mmCIF file of C-alpha atoms (C1' of nucleotides) in Angstrom:
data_model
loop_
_atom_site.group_PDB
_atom_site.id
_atom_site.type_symbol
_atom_site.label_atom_id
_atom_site.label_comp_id
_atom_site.label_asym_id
_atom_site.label_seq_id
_atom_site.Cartn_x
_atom_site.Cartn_y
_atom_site.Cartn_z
ATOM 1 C CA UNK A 141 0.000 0.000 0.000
ATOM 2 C CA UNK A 142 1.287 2.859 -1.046
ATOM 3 C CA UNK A 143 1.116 5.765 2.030
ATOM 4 C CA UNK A 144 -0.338 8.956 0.075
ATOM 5 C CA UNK A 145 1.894 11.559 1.920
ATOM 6 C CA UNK A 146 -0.850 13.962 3.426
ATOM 7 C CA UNK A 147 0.279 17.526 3.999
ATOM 8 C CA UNK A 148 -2.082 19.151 5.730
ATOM 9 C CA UNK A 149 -5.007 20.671 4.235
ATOM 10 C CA UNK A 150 -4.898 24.774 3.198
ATOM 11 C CA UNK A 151 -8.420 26.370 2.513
ATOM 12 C CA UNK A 152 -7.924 29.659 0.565
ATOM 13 C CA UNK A 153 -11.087 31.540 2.426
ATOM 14 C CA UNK A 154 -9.659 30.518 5.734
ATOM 15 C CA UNK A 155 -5.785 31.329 5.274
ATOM 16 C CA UNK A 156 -7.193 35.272 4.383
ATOM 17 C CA UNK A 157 -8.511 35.393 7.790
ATOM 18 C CA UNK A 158 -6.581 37.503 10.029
ATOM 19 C CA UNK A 159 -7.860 35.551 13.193
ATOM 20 C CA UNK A 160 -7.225 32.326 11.513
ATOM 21 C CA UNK A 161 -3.348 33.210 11.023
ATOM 22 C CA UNK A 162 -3.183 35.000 14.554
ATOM 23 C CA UNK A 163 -4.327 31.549 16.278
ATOM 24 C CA UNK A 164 -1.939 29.271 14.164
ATOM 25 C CA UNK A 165 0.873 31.079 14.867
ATOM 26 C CA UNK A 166 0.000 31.381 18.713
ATOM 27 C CA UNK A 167 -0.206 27.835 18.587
ATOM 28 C CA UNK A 168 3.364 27.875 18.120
ATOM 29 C CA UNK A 169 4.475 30.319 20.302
ATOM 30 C CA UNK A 170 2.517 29.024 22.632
ATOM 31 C CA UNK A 171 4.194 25.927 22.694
ATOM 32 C CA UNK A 172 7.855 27.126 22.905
ATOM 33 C CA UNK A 173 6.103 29.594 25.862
ATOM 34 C CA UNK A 174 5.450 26.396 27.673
ATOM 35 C CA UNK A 175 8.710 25.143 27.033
ATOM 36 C CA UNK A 176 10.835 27.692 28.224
ATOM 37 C CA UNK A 177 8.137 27.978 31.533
ATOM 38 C CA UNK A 178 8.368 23.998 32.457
ATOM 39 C CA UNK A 179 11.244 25.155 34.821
ATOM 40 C CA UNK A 180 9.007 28.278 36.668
ATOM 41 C CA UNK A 181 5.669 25.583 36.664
ATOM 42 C CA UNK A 182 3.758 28.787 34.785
ATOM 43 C CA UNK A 183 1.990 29.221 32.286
ATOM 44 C CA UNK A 184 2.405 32.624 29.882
ATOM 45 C CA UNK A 185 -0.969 34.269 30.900
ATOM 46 C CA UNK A 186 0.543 34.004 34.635
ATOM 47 C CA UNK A 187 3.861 35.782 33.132
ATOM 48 C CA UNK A 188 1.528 38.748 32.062
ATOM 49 C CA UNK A 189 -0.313 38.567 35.332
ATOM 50 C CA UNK A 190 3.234 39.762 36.822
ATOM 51 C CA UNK A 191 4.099 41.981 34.482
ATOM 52 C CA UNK A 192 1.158 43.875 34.932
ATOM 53 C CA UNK A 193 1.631 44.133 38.729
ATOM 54 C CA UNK A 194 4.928 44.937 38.861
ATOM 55 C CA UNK A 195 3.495 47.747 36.272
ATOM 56 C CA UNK A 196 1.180 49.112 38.311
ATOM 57 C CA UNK A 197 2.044 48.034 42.218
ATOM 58 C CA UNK A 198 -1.224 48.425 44.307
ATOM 59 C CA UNK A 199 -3.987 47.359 41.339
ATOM 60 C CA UNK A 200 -6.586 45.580 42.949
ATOM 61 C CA UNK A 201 -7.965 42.015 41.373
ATOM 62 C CA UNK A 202 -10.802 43.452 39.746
ATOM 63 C CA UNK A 203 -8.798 45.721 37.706
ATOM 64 C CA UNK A 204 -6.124 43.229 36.895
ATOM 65 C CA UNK A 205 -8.632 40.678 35.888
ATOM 66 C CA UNK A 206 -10.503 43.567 33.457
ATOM 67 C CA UNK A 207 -6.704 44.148 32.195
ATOM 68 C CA UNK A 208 -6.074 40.366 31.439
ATOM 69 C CA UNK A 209 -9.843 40.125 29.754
ATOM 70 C CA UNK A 210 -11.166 37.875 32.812
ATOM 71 C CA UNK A 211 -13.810 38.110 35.464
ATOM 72 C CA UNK A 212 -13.352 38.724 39.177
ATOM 73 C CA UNK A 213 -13.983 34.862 40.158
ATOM 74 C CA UNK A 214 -11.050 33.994 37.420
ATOM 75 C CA UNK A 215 -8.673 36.760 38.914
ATOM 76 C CA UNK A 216 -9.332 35.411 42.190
ATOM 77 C CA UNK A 217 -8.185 32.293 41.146
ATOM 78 C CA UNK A 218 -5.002 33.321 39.007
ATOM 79 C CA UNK A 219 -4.120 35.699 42.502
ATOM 80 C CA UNK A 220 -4.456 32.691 44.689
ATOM 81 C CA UNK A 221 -2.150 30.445 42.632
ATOM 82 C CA UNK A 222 0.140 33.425 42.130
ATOM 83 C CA UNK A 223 0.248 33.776 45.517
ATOM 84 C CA UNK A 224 0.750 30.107 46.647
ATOM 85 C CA UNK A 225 3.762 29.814 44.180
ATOM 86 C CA UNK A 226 4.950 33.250 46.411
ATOM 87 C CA UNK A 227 4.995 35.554 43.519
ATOM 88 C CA UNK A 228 2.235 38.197 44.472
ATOM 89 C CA UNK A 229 1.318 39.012 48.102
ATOM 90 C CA UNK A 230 -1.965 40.938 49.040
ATOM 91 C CA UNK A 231 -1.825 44.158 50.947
ATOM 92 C CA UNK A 232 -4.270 45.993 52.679
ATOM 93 C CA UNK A 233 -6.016 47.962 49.895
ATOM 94 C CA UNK A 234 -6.518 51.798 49.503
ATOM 95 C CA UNK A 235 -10.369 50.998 51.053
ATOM 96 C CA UNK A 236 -11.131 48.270 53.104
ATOM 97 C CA UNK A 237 -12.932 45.820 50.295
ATOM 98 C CA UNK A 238 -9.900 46.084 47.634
ATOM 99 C CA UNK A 239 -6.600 44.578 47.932
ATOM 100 C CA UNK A 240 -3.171 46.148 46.795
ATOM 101 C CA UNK A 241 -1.491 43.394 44.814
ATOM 102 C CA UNK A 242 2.164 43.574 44.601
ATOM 103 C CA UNK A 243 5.364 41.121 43.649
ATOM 104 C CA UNK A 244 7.213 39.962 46.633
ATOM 105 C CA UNK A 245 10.590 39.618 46.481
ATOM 106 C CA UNK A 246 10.744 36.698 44.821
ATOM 107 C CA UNK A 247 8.489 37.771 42.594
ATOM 108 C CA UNK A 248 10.737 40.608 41.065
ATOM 109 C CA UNK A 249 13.395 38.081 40.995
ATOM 110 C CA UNK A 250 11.829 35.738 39.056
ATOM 111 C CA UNK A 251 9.901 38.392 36.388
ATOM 112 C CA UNK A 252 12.531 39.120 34.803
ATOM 113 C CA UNK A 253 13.978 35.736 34.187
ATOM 114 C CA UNK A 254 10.692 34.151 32.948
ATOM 115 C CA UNK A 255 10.161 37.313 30.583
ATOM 116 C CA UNK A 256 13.486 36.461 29.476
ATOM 117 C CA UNK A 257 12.946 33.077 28.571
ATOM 118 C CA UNK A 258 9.936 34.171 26.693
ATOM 119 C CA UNK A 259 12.004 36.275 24.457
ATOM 120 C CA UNK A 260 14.829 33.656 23.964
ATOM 121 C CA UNK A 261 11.721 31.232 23.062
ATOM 122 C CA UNK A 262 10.328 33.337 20.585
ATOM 123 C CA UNK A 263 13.573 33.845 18.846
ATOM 124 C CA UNK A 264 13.512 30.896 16.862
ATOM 125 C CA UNK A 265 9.905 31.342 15.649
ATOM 126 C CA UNK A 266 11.124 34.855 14.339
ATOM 127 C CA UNK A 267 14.669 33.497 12.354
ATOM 128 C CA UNK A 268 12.970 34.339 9.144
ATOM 129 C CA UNK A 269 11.925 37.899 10.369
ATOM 130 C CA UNK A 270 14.171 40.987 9.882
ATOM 131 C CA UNK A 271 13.976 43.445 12.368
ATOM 132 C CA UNK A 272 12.109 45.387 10.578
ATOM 133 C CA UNK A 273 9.069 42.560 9.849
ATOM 134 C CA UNK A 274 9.561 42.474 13.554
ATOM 135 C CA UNK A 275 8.780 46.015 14.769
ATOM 136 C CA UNK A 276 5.913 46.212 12.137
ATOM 137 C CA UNK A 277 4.301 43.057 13.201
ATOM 138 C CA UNK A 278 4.342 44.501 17.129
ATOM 139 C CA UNK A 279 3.002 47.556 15.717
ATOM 140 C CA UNK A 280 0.046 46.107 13.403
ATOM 141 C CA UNK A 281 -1.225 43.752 16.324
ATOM 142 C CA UNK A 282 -1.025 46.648 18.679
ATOM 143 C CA UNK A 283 -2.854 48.531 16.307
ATOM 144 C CA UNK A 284 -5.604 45.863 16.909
ATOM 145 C CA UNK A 285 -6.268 45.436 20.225
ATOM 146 C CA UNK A 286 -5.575 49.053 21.526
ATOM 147 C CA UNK A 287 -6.187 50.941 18.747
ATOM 148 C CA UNK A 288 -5.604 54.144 21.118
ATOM 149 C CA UNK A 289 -1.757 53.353 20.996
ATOM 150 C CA UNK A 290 -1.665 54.446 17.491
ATOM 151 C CA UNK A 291 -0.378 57.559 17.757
ATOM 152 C CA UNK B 300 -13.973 59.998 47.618
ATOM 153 C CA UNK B 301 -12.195 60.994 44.658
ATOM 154 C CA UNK B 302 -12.380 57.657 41.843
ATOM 155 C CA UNK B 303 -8.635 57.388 40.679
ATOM 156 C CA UNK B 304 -9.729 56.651 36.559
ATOM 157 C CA UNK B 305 -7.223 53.332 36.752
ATOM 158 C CA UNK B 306 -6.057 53.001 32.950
ATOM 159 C CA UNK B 307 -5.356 49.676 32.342
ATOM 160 C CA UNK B 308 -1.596 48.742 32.985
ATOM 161 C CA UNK B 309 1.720 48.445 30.626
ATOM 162 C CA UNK B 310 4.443 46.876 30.602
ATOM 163 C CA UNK B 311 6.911 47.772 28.126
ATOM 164 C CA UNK B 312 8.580 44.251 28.297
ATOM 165 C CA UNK B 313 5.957 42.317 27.905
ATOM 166 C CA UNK B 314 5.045 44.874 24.758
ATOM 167 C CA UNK B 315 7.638 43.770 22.773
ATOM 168 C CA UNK B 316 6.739 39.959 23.220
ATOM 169 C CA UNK B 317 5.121 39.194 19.979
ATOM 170 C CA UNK B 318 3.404 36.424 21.723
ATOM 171 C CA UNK B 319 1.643 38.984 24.349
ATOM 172 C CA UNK B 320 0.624 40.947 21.184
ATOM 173 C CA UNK B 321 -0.892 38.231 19.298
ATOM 174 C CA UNK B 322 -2.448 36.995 22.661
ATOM 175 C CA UNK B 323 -4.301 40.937 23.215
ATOM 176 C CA UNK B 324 -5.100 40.666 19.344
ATOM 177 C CA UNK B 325 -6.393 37.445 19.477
ATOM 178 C CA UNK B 326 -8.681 38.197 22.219
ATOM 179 C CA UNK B 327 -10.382 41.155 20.286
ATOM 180 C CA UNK B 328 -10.839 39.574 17.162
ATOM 181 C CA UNK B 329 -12.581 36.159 18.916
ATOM 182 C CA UNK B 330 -14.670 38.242 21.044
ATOM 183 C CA UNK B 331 -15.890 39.490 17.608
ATOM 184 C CA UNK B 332 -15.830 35.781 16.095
ATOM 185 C CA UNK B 333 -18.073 34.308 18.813
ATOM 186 C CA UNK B 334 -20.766 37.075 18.761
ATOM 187 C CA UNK B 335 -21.253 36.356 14.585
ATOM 188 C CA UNK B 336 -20.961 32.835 15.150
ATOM 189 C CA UNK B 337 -23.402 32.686 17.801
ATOM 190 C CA UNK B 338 -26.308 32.025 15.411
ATOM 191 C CA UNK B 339 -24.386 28.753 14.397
ATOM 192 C CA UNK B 340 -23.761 27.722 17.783
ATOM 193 C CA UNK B 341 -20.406 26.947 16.657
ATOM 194 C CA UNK B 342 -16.994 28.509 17.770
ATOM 195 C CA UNK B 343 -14.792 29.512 15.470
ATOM 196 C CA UNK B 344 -12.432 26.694 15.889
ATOM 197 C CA UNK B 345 -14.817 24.704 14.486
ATOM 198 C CA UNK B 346 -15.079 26.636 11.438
ATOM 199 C CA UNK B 347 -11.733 26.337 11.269
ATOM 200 C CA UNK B 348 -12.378 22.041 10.982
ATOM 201 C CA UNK B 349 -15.596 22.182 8.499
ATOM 202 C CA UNK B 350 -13.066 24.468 6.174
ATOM 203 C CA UNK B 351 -9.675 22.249 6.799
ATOM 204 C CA UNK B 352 -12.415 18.959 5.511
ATOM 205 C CA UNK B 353 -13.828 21.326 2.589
ATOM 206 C CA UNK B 354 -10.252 21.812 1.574
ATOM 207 C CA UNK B 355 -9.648 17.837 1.761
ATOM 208 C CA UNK B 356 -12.585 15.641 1.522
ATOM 209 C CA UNK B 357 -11.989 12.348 2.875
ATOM 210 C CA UNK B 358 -9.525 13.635 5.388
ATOM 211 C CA UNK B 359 -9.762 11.004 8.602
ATOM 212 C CA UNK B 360 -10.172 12.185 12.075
ATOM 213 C CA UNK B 361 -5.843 11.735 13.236
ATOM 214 C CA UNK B 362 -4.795 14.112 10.175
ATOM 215 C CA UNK B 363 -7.142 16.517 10.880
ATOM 216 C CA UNK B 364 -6.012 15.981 14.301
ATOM 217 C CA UNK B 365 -2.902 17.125 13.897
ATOM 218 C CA UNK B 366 -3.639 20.029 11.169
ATOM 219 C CA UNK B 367 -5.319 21.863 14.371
ATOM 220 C CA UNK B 368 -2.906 21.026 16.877
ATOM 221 C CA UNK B 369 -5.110 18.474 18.681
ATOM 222 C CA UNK B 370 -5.050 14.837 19.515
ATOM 223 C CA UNK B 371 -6.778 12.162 18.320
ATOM 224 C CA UNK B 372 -9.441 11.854 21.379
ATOM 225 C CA UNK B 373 -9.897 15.650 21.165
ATOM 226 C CA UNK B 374 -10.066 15.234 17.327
ATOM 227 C CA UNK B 375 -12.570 12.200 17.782
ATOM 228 C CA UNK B 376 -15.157 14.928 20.060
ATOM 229 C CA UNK B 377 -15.070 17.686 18.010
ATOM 230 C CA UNK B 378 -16.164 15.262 14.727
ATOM 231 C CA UNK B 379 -18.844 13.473 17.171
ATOM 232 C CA UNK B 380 -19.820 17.532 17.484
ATOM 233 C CA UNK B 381 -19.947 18.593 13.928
ATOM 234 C CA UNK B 382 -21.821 15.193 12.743
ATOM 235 C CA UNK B 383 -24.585 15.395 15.968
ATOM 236 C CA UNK B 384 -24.472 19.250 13.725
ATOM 237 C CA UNK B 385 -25.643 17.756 11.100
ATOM 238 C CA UNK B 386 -22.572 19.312 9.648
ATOM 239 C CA UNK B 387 -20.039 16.606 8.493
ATOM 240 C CA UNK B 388 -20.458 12.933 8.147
ATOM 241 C CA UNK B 389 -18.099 9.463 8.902
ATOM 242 C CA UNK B 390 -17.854 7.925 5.022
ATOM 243 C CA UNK B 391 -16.251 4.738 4.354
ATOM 244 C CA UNK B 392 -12.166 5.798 4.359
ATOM 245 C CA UNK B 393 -9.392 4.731 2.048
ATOM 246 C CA UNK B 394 -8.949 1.245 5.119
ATOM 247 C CA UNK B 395 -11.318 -0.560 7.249
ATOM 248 C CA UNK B 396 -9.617 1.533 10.608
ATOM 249 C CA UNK B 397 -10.058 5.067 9.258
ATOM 250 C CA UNK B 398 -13.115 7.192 8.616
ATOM 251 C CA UNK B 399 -12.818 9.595 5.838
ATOM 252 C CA UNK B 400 -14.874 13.120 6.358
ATOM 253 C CA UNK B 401 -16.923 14.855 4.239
ATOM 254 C CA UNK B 402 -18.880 18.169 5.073
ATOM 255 C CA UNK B 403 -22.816 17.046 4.447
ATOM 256 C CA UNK B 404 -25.428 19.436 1.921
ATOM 257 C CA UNK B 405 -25.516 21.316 4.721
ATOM 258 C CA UNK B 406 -22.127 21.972 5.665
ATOM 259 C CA UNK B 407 -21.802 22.804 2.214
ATOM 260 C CA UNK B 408 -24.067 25.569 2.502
ATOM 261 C CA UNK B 409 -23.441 26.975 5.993
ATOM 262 C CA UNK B 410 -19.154 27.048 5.946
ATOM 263 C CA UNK B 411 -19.239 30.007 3.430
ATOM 264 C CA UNK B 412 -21.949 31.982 5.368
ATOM 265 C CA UNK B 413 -19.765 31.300 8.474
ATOM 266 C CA UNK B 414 -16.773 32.363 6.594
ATOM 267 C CA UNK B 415 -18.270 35.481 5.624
ATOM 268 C CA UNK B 416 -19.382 36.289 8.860
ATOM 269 C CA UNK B 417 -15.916 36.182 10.155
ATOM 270 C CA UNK B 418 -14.596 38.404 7.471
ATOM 271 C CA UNK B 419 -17.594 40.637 8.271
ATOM 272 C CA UNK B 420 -16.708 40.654 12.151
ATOM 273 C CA UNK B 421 -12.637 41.136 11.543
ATOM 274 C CA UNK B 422 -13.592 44.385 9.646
ATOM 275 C CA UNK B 423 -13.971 47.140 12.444
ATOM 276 C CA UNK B 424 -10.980 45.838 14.549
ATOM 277 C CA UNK B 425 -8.816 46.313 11.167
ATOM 278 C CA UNK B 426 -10.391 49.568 10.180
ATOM 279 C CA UNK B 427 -7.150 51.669 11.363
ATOM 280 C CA UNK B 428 -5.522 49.528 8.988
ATOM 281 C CA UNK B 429 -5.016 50.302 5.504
ATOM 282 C CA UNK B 430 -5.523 46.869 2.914
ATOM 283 C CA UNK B 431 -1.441 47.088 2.473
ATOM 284 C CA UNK B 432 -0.994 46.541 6.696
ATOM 285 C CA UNK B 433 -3.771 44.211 6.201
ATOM 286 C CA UNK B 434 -1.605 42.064 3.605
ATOM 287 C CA UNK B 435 1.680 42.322 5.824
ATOM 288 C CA UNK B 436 0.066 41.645 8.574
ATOM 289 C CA UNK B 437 -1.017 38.423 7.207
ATOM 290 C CA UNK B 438 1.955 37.332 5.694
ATOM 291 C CA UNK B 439 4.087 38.153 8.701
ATOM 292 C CA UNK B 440 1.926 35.900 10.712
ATOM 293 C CA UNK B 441 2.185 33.234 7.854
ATOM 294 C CA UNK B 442 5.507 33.074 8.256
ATOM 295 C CA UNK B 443 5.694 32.668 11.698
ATOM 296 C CA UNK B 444 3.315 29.313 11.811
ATOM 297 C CA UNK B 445 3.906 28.086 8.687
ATOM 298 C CA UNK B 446 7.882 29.262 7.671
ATOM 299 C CA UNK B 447 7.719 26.747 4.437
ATOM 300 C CA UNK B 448 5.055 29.409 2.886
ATOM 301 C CA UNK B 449 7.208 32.424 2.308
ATOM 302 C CA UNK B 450 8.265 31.870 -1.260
ATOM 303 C "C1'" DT C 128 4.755 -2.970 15.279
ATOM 304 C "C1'" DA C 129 2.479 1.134 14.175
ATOM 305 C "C1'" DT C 130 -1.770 3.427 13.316
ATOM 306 C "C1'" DT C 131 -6.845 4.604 13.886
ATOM 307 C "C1'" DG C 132 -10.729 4.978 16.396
ATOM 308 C "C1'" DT C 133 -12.766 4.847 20.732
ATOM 309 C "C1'" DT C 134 -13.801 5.442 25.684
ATOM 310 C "C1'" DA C 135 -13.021 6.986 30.390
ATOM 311 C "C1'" DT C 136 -10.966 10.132 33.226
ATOM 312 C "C1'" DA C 137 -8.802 14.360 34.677
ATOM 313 C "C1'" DC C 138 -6.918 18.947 34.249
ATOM 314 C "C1'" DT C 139 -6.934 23.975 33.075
ATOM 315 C "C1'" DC C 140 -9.148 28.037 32.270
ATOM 316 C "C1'" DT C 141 -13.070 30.546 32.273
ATOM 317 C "C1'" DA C 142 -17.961 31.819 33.297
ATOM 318 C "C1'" DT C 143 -22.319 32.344 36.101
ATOM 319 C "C1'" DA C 144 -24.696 32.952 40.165
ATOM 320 C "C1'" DA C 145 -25.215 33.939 44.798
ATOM 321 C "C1'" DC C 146 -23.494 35.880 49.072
ATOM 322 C "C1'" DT C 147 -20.874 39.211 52.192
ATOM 323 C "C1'" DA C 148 -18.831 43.416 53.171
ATOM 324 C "C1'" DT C 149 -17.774 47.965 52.030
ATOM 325 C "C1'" DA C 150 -18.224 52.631 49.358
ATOM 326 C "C1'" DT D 197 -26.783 51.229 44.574
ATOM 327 C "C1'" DA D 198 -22.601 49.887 43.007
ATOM 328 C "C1'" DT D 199 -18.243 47.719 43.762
ATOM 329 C "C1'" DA D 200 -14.687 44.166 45.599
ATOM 330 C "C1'" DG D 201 -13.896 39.852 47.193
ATOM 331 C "C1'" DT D 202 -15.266 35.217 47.806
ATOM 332 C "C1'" DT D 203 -17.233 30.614 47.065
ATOM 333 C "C1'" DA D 204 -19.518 26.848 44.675
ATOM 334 C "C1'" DT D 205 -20.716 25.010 40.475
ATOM 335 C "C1'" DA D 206 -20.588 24.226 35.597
ATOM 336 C "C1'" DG D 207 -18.934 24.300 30.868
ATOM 337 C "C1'" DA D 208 -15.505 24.164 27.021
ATOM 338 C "C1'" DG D 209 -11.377 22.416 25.352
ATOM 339 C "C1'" DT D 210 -7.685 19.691 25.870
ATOM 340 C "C1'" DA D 211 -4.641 15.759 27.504
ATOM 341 C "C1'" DT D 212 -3.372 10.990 29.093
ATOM 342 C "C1'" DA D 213 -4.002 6.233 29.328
ATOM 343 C "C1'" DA D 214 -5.819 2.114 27.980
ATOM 344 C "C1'" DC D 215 -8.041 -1.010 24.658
ATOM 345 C "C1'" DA D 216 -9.777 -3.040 20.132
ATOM 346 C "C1'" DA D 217 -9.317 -3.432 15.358
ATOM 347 C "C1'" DT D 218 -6.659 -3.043 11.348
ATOM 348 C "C1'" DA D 219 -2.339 -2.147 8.449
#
DNA sequence: TATTGTTATACTCTATAACTATA
DNA sequence: TATAGTTATAGAGTATAACAATA
């Protein structure tokens, strides 16, 4: 029997889709994300969880769940586990129903390492990109999901 | 009690992570997907399936599989999904062990109007953009899931 | 031996709904 | 009234592991 190499299947229509190509290739930087991660036991979404603390020290989990596109019950989660692995630590709040959520020590240790890794992971994914493709690509999907930034 | 307008926090590290940018982007543009969609009662990773089978009838359930970055249990739901649909159907494959799938009349008919609807919902999140950032935008992202395509 | 389909089970992430406390 | 946190529950999507049938 003969094996009939199958590459896999291309559909014109879908290909022109700009949220078709976004997914794909966030498939695969998803997967060297993980990679790079395995070591931290993180996933990406908890890197930007950081990120966005250490941006703005104090946020309360409302805001930093509206920020990350997630309810309050999903924040309180992602704060929990952040919390647990000793990342984030909860401080008394600027009113007495809202925490401050800030990186403990550890946790500015450790940023800056995992966002690291997430840079060296994307590098490979990007070999075929000059700089230039590079900065225009940031700039187009910025364009898209803050279209404020466009200035 | 003065409010304290909190505008959502950046990081500039995590801004040049293409994979944080295609994350935001990603976010907008399946918000839109899902609300055209919603008619269907389909998501638009199953559009994504009904188009892959379009573009290779008789395609079994493991290649199709692995053309969406699934396995073949996860593969074997979403099928048992689209055929309950009415959507695709289980024909006799190319060996007794394999299925081959087909879209159905209707499938036929529906993928286009779901493909259209897509287009039609990607439109005001790439309004900023003119049709030649549209085209870049797409290749760029081409060539970061698929490098082979960039001929 | 390797591949395909199948089933059962579990995990992750997110959402909804309801409740409490505070503004 | 509206907001912040919390809890319990449920759903979608995926993975792993095991097995049967076929190549």
């Amino acid at each position: 029997m003969d094996k009939m190499t199958q590459l896999p299947p291309k559909d014109p229509e879908l290909d022109a889709l700009i949220g078709y190509q976004l997914q794909m290739a966030r498939l695969r930087l998803m997967d060297a994300a993980y990679a790079v991660l395995a070591p931290y036991g993180i996933s990406p979404a908890r890197v930007t969880a950081l990120a966005l603390i250490r941006a703005q020290p104090g946020l309360d989990q409302s805001a930093l769940g509206r920020a990350l596109s997630i309810n309050r019950a999903s924040a309180m989660k992602l704060v929990n586990l952040l919390v647990e692995r000793g990342l984030v630590e909860r401080r008394a709040g600027r009113n007495l129903r809202s925490h401050a959520l800030h990186l403990t020590g550890e946790g500015e240790t450790r940023l800056p390492e995992m966002i690291a890794r997430l840079r060296d992971s994307e590098a490979p994914l990007l070999a075929d990109l000059s700089s230039t493709d590079r900065a225009t690509l940031l700039q187009l999907l910025q364009r898209i999901h803050d279209p404020l930034s466009c200035d």
